[in-house]
Tab-separated table of C-alpha atoms in Angstrom:
chain	number	residue	atom	x	y	z
L	1	UNK	CA	-21.286	19.219	-29.565
L	2	UNK	CA	-18.244	17.089	-30.726
L	3	UNK	CA	-18.616	17.969	-34.432
L	4	UNK	CA	-15.910	20.687	-33.991
L	5	UNK	CA	-13.359	18.231	-32.486
L	6	UNK	CA	-10.727	17.442	-34.876
L	7	UNK	CA	-7.335	16.153	-33.721
L	8	UNK	CA	-7.365	17.658	-30.186
L	9	UNK	CA	-9.306	19.519	-27.456
L	10	UNK	CA	-8.514	20.757	-24.134
L	11	UNK	CA	-8.546	18.107	-21.259
L	12	UNK	CA	-9.000	19.264	-17.651
L	13	UNK	CA	-7.004	17.174	-15.143
L	14	UNK	CA	-8.153	16.841	-11.473
L	15	UNK	CA	-5.754	15.221	-9.190
L	16	UNK	CA	-5.297	14.816	-5.641
L	17	UNK	CA	-1.574	14.156	-4.728
L	18	UNK	CA	-0.408	11.843	-7.433
L	19	UNK	CA	3.088	12.678	-8.846
L	20	UNK	CA	2.104	11.126	-12.283
L	21	UNK	CA	0.106	14.297	-13.339
L	22	UNK	CA	3.268	16.088	-14.215
L	23	UNK	CA	4.189	13.823	-17.156
L	24	UNK	CA	0.561	13.521	-18.101
L	25	UNK	CA	0.057	17.295	-18.357
L	26	UNK	CA	3.394	17.668	-20.136
L	27	UNK	CA	2.315	15.084	-22.655
L	28	UNK	CA	-1.083	16.783	-23.340
L	29	UNK	CA	0.570	20.183	-23.605
L	30	UNK	CA	2.774	18.883	-26.333
L	31	UNK	CA	-0.043	18.582	-28.693
L	32	UNK	CA	-2.161	21.436	-27.323
L	33	UNK	CA	-4.557	19.365	-25.548
L	34	UNK	CA	-3.904	20.344	-21.875
L	35	UNK	CA	-6.840	22.474	-20.195
L	36	UNK	CA	-6.649	23.208	-16.386
L	37	UNK	CA	-4.850	21.071	-13.883
L	38	UNK	CA	-6.775	21.202	-10.532
L	39	UNK	CA	-4.797	19.724	-7.803
L	40	UNK	CA	-4.373	19.088	-4.182
L	41	UNK	CA	-0.856	19.988	-3.735
L	42	UNK	CA	0.640	23.514	-3.625
L	43	UNK	CA	1.307	25.140	-7.002
L	44	UNK	CA	5.002	24.868	-6.667
L	45	UNK	CA	4.757	21.124	-6.684
L	46	UNK	CA	3.131	21.111	-10.059
L	47	UNK	CA	5.681	23.838	-11.488
L	48	UNK	CA	8.568	21.499	-10.281
L	49	UNK	CA	6.892	18.655	-12.368
L	50	UNK	CA	6.843	20.796	-15.500
L	51	UNK	CA	3.082	21.587	-15.593
L	52	UNK	CA	2.671	25.109	-17.387
L	53	UNK	CA	2.000	27.705	-14.730
L	54	UNK	CA	-1.095	28.968	-16.575
L	55	UNK	CA	-2.750	25.602	-16.248
L	56	UNK	CA	-2.303	25.110	-12.563
L	57	UNK	CA	-5.315	25.690	-10.130
L	58	UNK	CA	-4.129	24.576	-6.773
L	59	UNK	CA	-6.158	23.795	-3.617
L	60	UNK	CA	-3.506	22.437	-1.206
L	61	UNK	CA	-5.369	23.589	2.068
L	62	UNK	CA	-7.069	20.383	2.945
L	63	UNK	CA	-3.777	18.410	2.413
L	64	UNK	CA	-1.724	20.849	4.443
L	65	UNK	CA	-4.354	20.686	7.300
L	66	UNK	CA	-4.314	16.818	7.277
L	67	UNK	CA	-0.541	16.908	7.292
L	68	UNK	CA	-0.657	19.072	10.447
L	69	UNK	CA	-3.249	16.672	11.952
L	70	UNK	CA	-0.950	13.798	11.473
L	71	UNK	CA	2.179	15.572	12.889
L	72	UNK	CA	0.234	16.839	15.904
L	73	UNK	CA	-1.486	13.432	16.239
L	74	UNK	CA	-4.967	15.169	16.352
L	75	UNK	CA	-8.134	12.894	16.409
L	76	UNK	CA	-9.153	11.544	12.959
L	77	UNK	CA	-12.611	13.180	13.117
L	78	UNK	CA	-10.676	16.555	12.686
L	79	UNK	CA	-9.241	15.426	9.351
L	80	UNK	CA	-10.730	16.735	6.170
L	81	UNK	CA	-12.026	14.716	3.131
L	82	UNK	CA	-9.404	15.660	0.512
L	83	UNK	CA	-11.042	14.108	-2.598
L	84	UNK	CA	-14.453	15.630	-1.737
L	85	UNK	CA	-12.912	19.091	-0.931
L	86	UNK	CA	-10.869	19.009	-4.144
L	87	UNK	CA	-14.102	18.156	-6.196
L	88	UNK	CA	-15.968	21.125	-4.587
L	89	UNK	CA	-13.037	23.226	-5.625
L	90	UNK	CA	-13.029	21.884	-9.076
L	91	UNK	CA	-16.719	22.453	-9.570
L	92	UNK	CA	-16.245	25.973	-8.412
L	93	UNK	CA	-13.758	26.513	-11.174
L	94	UNK	CA	-16.433	25.359	-13.676
L	95	UNK	CA	-14.167	23.048	-15.493
L	96	UNK	CA	-14.641	24.605	-18.954
L	97	UNK	CA	-13.494	21.790	-21.088
L	98	UNK	CA	-15.663	19.209	-22.663
L	99	UNK	CA	-13.285	16.379	-21.534
L	100	UNK	CA	-12.514	15.906	-17.755
L	101	UNK	CA	-9.753	13.327	-16.606
L	102	UNK	CA	-9.824	12.595	-12.908
L	103	UNK	CA	-7.323	10.715	-10.840
L	104	UNK	CA	-7.456	8.882	-7.453
L	105	UNK	CA	-10.974	8.845	-5.949
L	106	UNK	CA	-12.032	12.599	-6.432
L	107	UNK	CA	-14.215	11.093	-9.197
L	108	UNK	CA	-16.542	9.490	-6.572
L	109	UNK	CA	-17.598	13.023	-6.006
L	110	UNK	CA	-17.262	14.615	-9.276
L	111	UNK	CA	-18.633	12.084	-11.888
L	112	UNK	CA	-22.166	11.889	-10.479
L	113	UNK	CA	-22.386	15.631	-10.940
L	114	UNK	CA	-22.078	15.254	-14.606
L	115	UNK	CA	-24.198	12.351	-15.135
L	116	UNK	CA	-26.643	14.156	-17.349
L	117	UNK	CA	-24.171	16.511	-18.983
L	118	UNK	CA	-22.474	16.429	-22.233
L	119	UNK	CA	-19.070	16.353	-20.534
L	120	UNK	CA	-16.717	13.399	-21.487
L	121	UNK	CA	-15.557	11.821	-18.460
L	122	UNK	CA	-12.043	9.937	-18.273
L	123	UNK	CA	-11.060	7.858	-15.154
L	124	UNK	CA	-7.362	7.788	-14.903
L	125	UNK	CA	-6.300	4.600	-13.183
L	126	UNK	CA	-2.909	4.056	-11.388
L	127	UNK	CA	-4.526	0.919	-9.918
L	128	UNK	CA	-6.714	-1.965	-10.865
L	129	UNK	CA	-10.422	-2.002	-10.715
L	130	UNK	CA	-11.540	-1.147	-7.082
L	131	UNK	CA	-13.022	-4.684	-6.383
L	132	UNK	CA	-10.017	-6.450	-7.842
L	133	UNK	CA	-7.831	-4.105	-5.718
L	134	UNK	CA	-9.887	-4.997	-2.572
L	135	UNK	CA	-9.670	-8.730	-3.211
L	136	UNK	CA	-5.813	-8.405	-3.515
L	137	UNK	CA	-5.477	-6.479	-0.346
L	138	UNK	CA	-7.517	-9.085	1.446
L	139	UNK	CA	-5.240	-11.755	0.150
L	140	UNK	CA	-2.326	-9.721	1.611
L	141	UNK	CA	-4.106	-9.459	4.950
L	142	UNK	CA	-4.770	-13.325	5.050
L	143	UNK	CA	-1.139	-14.101	4.313
L	144	UNK	CA	-0.024	-11.795	7.066
L	145	UNK	CA	-2.479	-13.149	9.632
L	146	UNK	CA	-4.864	-10.326	9.746
L	147	UNK	CA	-8.639	-11.135	9.670
L	148	UNK	CA	-10.140	-10.657	6.330
L	149	UNK	CA	-13.064	-8.393	5.623
L	150	UNK	CA	-15.889	-10.425	3.941
L	151	UNK	CA	-17.910	-7.639	2.447
L	152	UNK	CA	-16.989	-4.676	0.090
L	153	UNK	CA	-16.616	-1.312	2.064
L	154	UNK	CA	-18.821	1.340	1.185
L	155	UNK	CA	-15.929	3.435	-0.394
L	156	UNK	CA	-15.187	0.527	-2.803
L	157	UNK	CA	-19.011	0.319	-3.819
L	158	UNK	CA	-19.117	3.956	-4.265
L	159	UNK	CA	-15.980	3.970	-6.314
L	160	UNK	CA	-17.285	1.035	-8.428
L	161	UNK	CA	-20.593	2.955	-9.142
L	162	UNK	CA	-18.979	6.163	-10.110
L	163	UNK	CA	-16.510	4.577	-12.204
L	164	UNK	CA	-19.423	3.148	-14.361
L	165	UNK	CA	-20.237	6.767	-15.404
L	166	UNK	CA	-16.754	7.112	-17.150
L	167	UNK	CA	-16.622	7.251	-20.799
L	168	UNK	CA	-13.025	6.242	-21.198
L	169	UNK	CA	-10.492	4.567	-18.710
L	170	UNK	CA	-6.950	5.779	-18.680
L	171	UNK	CA	-4.748	2.715	-18.036
L	172	UNK	CA	-1.130	2.386	-17.181
L	173	UNK	CA	-0.545	-1.387	-17.770
L	174	UNK	CA	-2.224	-4.350	-19.473
L	175	UNK	CA	-3.093	-5.618	-16.024
L	176	UNK	CA	-5.110	-2.559	-15.264
L	177	UNK	CA	-6.855	-2.997	-18.712
L	178	UNK	CA	-7.813	-6.475	-18.034
L	179	UNK	CA	-9.225	-5.748	-14.566
L	180	UNK	CA	-11.702	-3.505	-16.264
L	181	UNK	CA	-12.569	-5.350	-19.488
L	182	UNK	CA	-13.346	-8.365	-17.101
L	183	UNK	CA	-15.877	-6.355	-15.261
L	184	UNK	CA	-17.778	-5.249	-18.313
L	185	UNK	CA	-15.826	-2.263	-19.756
L	186	UNK	CA	-15.428	-1.821	-23.584
L	187	UNK	CA	-11.838	-2.455	-24.576
L	188	UNK	CA	-12.237	0.236	-27.218
L	189	UNK	CA	-12.754	2.743	-24.566
L	190	UNK	CA	-9.569	2.119	-22.514
L	191	UNK	CA	-6.676	4.523	-23.252
L	192	UNK	CA	-3.694	2.149	-22.540
L	193	UNK	CA	-0.283	3.974	-22.135
L	194	UNK	CA	2.427	2.216	-20.175
L	195	UNK	CA	4.046	4.651	-17.744
L	196	UNK	CA	7.673	5.945	-17.982
L	197	UNK	CA	10.597	7.140	-15.861
L	198	UNK	CA	13.235	9.738	-16.426
L	199	UNK	CA	16.124	7.671	-17.810
L	200	UNK	CA	18.544	10.626	-17.419
L	201	UNK	CA	18.067	11.297	-13.814
L	202	UNK	CA	17.960	7.636	-13.041
L	203	UNK	CA	21.138	7.056	-15.030
L	204	UNK	CA	22.892	3.905	-15.396
L	205	UNK	CA	25.302	2.939	-12.504
L	206	UNK	CA	28.019	0.389	-13.224
L	207	UNK	CA	28.279	-2.104	-10.268
L	208	UNK	CA	31.059	-4.282	-11.806
L	209	UNK	CA	33.670	-3.142	-9.358
L	210	UNK	CA	31.438	-3.648	-6.310
L	211	UNK	CA	33.579	-5.783	-3.777
L	212	UNK	CA	32.511	-9.480	-3.948
L	213	UNK	CA	32.553	-9.922	-0.148
L	214	UNK	CA	29.735	-7.337	0.501
L	215	UNK	CA	26.059	-8.576	1.063
L	216	UNK	CA	24.029	-8.610	-2.069
L	217	UNK	CA	21.556	-5.639	-1.537
L	218	UNK	CA	17.804	-6.362	-2.587
L	219	UNK	CA	15.956	-3.051	-2.532
L	220	UNK	CA	12.215	-2.315	-2.492
L	221	UNK	CA	10.683	1.281	-2.850
L	222	UNK	CA	7.213	2.285	-1.845
L	223	UNK	CA	4.858	2.641	1.159
L	224	UNK	CA	5.865	-0.189	3.471
L	225	UNK	CA	2.878	-2.289	4.194
L	226	UNK	CA	0.748	-5.189	3.101
L	227	UNK	CA	-0.284	-4.068	-0.428
L	228	UNK	CA	3.412	-3.713	-1.374
L	229	UNK	CA	4.172	-7.216	-0.215
L	230	UNK	CA	5.769	-6.615	3.229
L	231	UNK	CA	4.894	-10.179	4.241
L	232	UNK	CA	6.722	-11.419	1.199
L	233	UNK	CA	9.755	-9.327	1.857
L	234	UNK	CA	9.922	-10.759	5.286
L	235	UNK	CA	9.671	-14.368	3.908
L	236	UNK	CA	12.699	-13.695	1.578
L	237	UNK	CA	14.785	-12.123	4.570
L	238	UNK	CA	13.830	-15.300	6.829
L	239	UNK	CA	14.630	-17.536	3.931
L	240	UNK	CA	17.894	-16.027	3.305
L	241	UNK	CA	18.826	-15.998	7.043
L	242	UNK	CA	18.024	-19.735	7.208
L	243	UNK	CA	20.042	-20.408	4.119
L	244	UNK	CA	22.912	-18.411	5.553
L	245	UNK	CA	23.011	-16.166	2.532
L	246	UNK	CA	24.804	-12.799	2.405
L	247	UNK	CA	21.742	-10.941	1.471
L	248	UNK	CA	20.186	-7.925	2.920
L	249	UNK	CA	16.723	-6.607	2.192
L	250	UNK	CA	16.252	-2.697	2.243
L	251	UNK	CA	13.043	-0.870	2.089
L	252	UNK	CA	12.650	2.680	1.273
L	253	UNK	CA	9.283	4.541	2.118
L	254	UNK	CA	6.853	5.503	4.757
L	255	UNK	CA	5.292	2.921	7.065
L	256	UNK	CA	1.706	1.864	7.108
L	257	UNK	CA	0.022	1.327	10.448
L	258	UNK	CA	0.123	-2.515	10.041
L	259	UNK	CA	3.803	-2.508	9.260
L	260	UNK	CA	5.008	-1.745	12.607
L	261	UNK	CA	3.853	-4.980	14.283
L	262	UNK	CA	5.222	-7.109	11.279
L	263	UNK	CA	8.542	-5.361	11.274
L	264	UNK	CA	9.028	-5.970	15.044
L	265	UNK	CA	9.493	-9.614	14.226
L	266	UNK	CA	11.669	-9.018	11.162
L	267	UNK	CA	15.215	-10.638	11.118
L	268	UNK	CA	18.151	-8.284	11.184
L	269	UNK	CA	18.844	-8.678	7.426
L	270	UNK	CA	15.652	-6.567	6.658
L	271	UNK	CA	15.821	-2.844	7.330
L	272	UNK	CA	13.527	0.012	6.725
L	273	UNK	CA	15.379	3.259	6.226
L	274	UNK	CA	12.634	5.743	5.684
L	275	UNK	CA	11.619	8.201	2.955
L	276	UNK	CA	14.233	9.086	0.442
L	277	UNK	CA	13.517	11.437	-2.567
L	278	UNK	CA	15.332	12.915	-5.600
L	279	UNK	CA	18.992	12.329	-5.424
L	280	UNK	CA	18.863	10.544	-2.160
L	281	UNK	CA	16.578	7.903	-3.708
L	282	UNK	CA	18.814	7.547	-6.687
L	283	UNK	CA	21.726	6.923	-4.431
L	284	UNK	CA	19.845	4.026	-2.821
L	285	UNK	CA	19.259	2.468	-6.361
L	286	UNK	CA	22.905	3.003	-7.019
L	287	UNK	CA	23.761	1.104	-3.809
L	288	UNK	CA	21.595	-1.881	-4.707
L	289	UNK	CA	22.291	-5.049	-6.582
L	290	UNK	CA	18.702	-6.087	-7.306
L	291	UNK	CA	15.317	-4.504	-7.223
L	292	UNK	CA	12.161	-6.129	-6.055
L	293	UNK	CA	8.344	-5.044	-6.010
L	294	UNK	CA	6.536	-8.100	-4.589
L	295	UNK	CA	3.054	-6.319	-4.374
L	296	UNK	CA	-0.227	-7.998	-4.046
L	297	UNK	CA	-1.785	-5.348	-6.215
L	298	UNK	CA	0.167	-2.700	-8.327
L	299	UNK	CA	-1.131	-0.971	-11.344
L	300	UNK	CA	2.478	-0.718	-12.738
L	301	UNK	CA	5.042	0.373	-10.111
L	302	UNK	CA	7.132	3.351	-11.579
L	303	UNK	CA	9.892	2.322	-9.094
L	304	UNK	CA	10.444	-0.800	-11.234
L	305	UNK	CA	11.492	1.322	-14.123
L	306	UNK	CA	13.625	3.635	-11.987
L	307	UNK	CA	15.479	0.614	-10.639
L	308	UNK	CA	15.858	-0.840	-14.174
L	309	UNK	CA	16.914	2.517	-15.686
L	310	UNK	CA	20.019	2.514	-13.129
L	311	UNK	CA	20.933	-1.067	-14.355
L	312	UNK	CA	19.113	-3.254	-11.693
L	313	UNK	CA	17.463	-6.425	-12.636
L	314	UNK	CA	13.770	-6.275	-11.530
L	315	UNK	CA	11.930	-8.943	-9.486
L	316	UNK	CA	8.199	-8.440	-9.263
L	317	UNK	CA	5.183	-10.391	-8.392
L	318	UNK	CA	2.722	-11.661	-10.904
L	319	UNK	CA	0.205	-9.224	-9.406
L	320	UNK	CA	2.210	-6.332	-10.472
L	321	UNK	CA	1.414	-4.656	-13.650
L	322	UNK	CA	5.137	-3.731	-14.172
L	323	UNK	CA	5.456	-7.578	-15.076
L	324	UNK	CA	4.969	-6.492	-18.756
L	325	UNK	CA	8.361	-4.738	-18.649
L	326	UNK	CA	10.070	-8.004	-17.673
L	327	UNK	CA	11.589	-10.456	-19.913
L	328	UNK	CA	12.079	-13.555	-17.943
L	329	UNK	CA	15.635	-14.344	-17.168
L	330	UNK	CA	16.815	-11.394	-19.334
L	331	UNK	CA	16.209	-8.332	-17.342
L	332	UNK	CA	14.395	-9.767	-14.261
L	333	UNK	CA	12.077	-12.285	-12.907
L	334	UNK	CA	8.249	-12.508	-12.246
L	335	UNK	CA	7.449	-14.581	-9.118
L	336	UNK	CA	4.306	-16.301	-8.397
L	337	UNK	CA	5.455	-18.165	-5.338
L	338	UNK	CA	7.454	-16.938	-2.342
L	339	UNK	CA	7.909	-20.250	-0.524
L	340	UNK	CA	11.461	-21.285	0.404
L	341	UNK	CA	11.553	-23.859	-2.266
L	342	UNK	CA	10.461	-21.289	-4.926
L	343	UNK	CA	12.984	-18.674	-3.756
L	344	UNK	CA	15.837	-21.471	-3.842
L	345	UNK	CA	14.787	-22.365	-7.387
L	346	UNK	CA	14.265	-18.946	-8.826
L	347	UNK	CA	15.902	-16.275	-6.693
L	348	UNK	CA	18.994	-18.058	-5.293
L	349	UNK	CA	20.772	-18.343	-8.826
L	350	UNK	CA	20.579	-14.558	-9.124
L	351	UNK	CA	21.898	-13.848	-5.688
L	352	UNK	CA	24.886	-15.999	-6.194
L	353	UNK	CA	25.819	-14.990	-9.758
L	354	UNK	CA	27.189	-11.497	-10.053
L	355	UNK	CA	27.937	-11.779	-13.694
L	356	UNK	CA	24.379	-12.689	-14.372
L	357	UNK	CA	23.023	-9.770	-12.224
L	358	UNK	CA	25.166	-7.272	-14.257
L	359	UNK	CA	24.112	-8.674	-17.622
L	360	UNK	CA	20.528	-8.561	-16.647
L	361	UNK	CA	21.011	-5.046	-15.408
L	362	UNK	CA	22.352	-3.843	-18.620
L	363	UNK	CA	19.411	-5.382	-20.451
L	364	UNK	CA	17.046	-3.763	-17.953
L	365	UNK	CA	18.551	-0.365	-18.708
L	366	UNK	CA	17.981	-1.066	-22.513
L	367	UNK	CA	14.455	-2.039	-21.907
L	368	UNK	CA	13.674	1.288	-20.408
L	369	UNK	CA	15.576	3.181	-23.258
L	370	UNK	CA	13.573	1.174	-25.866
L	371	UNK	CA	10.034	1.370	-24.247
L	372	UNK	CA	9.650	3.483	-21.219
L	373	UNK	CA	10.985	6.891	-21.765
L	374	UNK	CA	8.779	10.262	-21.701
L	375	UNK	CA	9.057	10.362	-25.391
L	376	UNK	CA	7.383	6.888	-25.642
L	377	UNK	CA	4.791	7.913	-22.974
L	378	UNK	CA	3.992	11.202	-24.778
L	379	UNK	CA	3.525	9.466	-28.147
L	380	UNK	CA	1.240	6.975	-26.600
L	381	UNK	CA	-0.979	9.726	-24.882
L	382	UNK	CA	-1.124	11.501	-28.265
L	383	UNK	CA	-2.181	8.401	-30.068
L	384	UNK	CA	-4.794	7.379	-27.585
L	385	UNK	CA	-6.149	10.797	-26.844
L	386	UNK	CA	-6.598	11.536	-30.600
L	387	UNK	CA	-8.171	8.323	-30.963
L	388	UNK	CA	-10.715	9.390	-28.218
L	389	UNK	CA	-11.197	12.799	-29.860
L	390	UNK	CA	-11.998	11.129	-33.191
L	391	UNK	CA	-14.335	8.534	-31.518
L	392	UNK	CA	-16.162	11.398	-29.894
L	393	UNK	CA	-16.469	13.514	-32.901
L	394	UNK	CA	-18.051	10.750	-34.937
L	395	UNK	CA	-20.382	9.379	-32.074
L	396	UNK	CA	-23.558	11.199	-30.984
L	397	UNK	CA	-24.866	10.616	-27.390
L	398	UNK	CA	-21.612	8.615	-26.427
L	399	UNK	CA	-22.550	6.022	-23.642
L	400	UNK	CA	-20.340	5.159	-20.673
L	401	UNK	CA	-17.542	2.652	-21.245
L	402	UNK	CA	-19.122	0.266	-18.776
L	403	UNK	CA	-21.459	-2.110	-20.644
L	404	UNK	CA	-22.411	-4.462	-17.833
């Protein structure tokens, strides 16, 4: 069926709530390879992200209902399974293209339906392989004093098995790619395209005139919880307090359930200021001196690029896929150890030296301009998808990417 495929073919996207679908859809549309966008948000959200209106097939009702359940504090059994509901909606819309790209976890319910079809299945991963993801979350739980789970949850098992049906894996970083190749996936079948940010919206902010007597502001953006490295942020705040450093740690984002107990014991130099979006989020980047994402698992971390675009040096953990954007000591740091001794050796010089921060921030901005704009991302998507189309055109009975 792929003999007719030349340089492009429509690709249907199925996505739950991920914001990333907007740039993906726009990149595909640039070379006429976008089919349907079946999403779990209201249509207006996708329009605001630049998705062509004719492509949007929105099914937001499960997400709206679950949001209401959360606000009203209704019992969990009343909540709907958003991925399963979206998969049913997608199937009802027939998904006409030969290519289906699925985000998040709806693929658990969609891919098995096409096991014996001619449809080419693409699993777009914003995170690492589910088993690696689980292992890293358990590491975060252990460090924070929570009891670890010894067995893989059923949801991780089902994600792993459904993922074995994918013909291609969409990867946003080398770390995601490695997590799949180590588990038996063909490197040839991985469409690796680093993510990007809007370097115009997140414009450069000159911090040279900031008063020297104000505390150094270390900013983290994301869901506040174990996976994002809350325990490590607490360690940094406690180290700074013991060392009598003028350093404050500021976290922007919603709280996970486990975060509340941990934050109750946080020192006063760590603050969580809630969710900020759009220009309010940009202002928080502008008010910061350093950006940090100390995650235990992170496919890339777009907020790294947002911070770098505004002129912030980026500090990341080695478990963060965005480490590939970091040139050590030039535009940021990659930390493998968050002990007091390691922080004194690696982080302290940057905290104390404003000129070094400013120079690294300028380099960080240039890194984004050189490698992580939408133009770079769109070119990568076109390159990798055309490679995929060509491979499908020349291969009969294409097998899944998983080779055991």
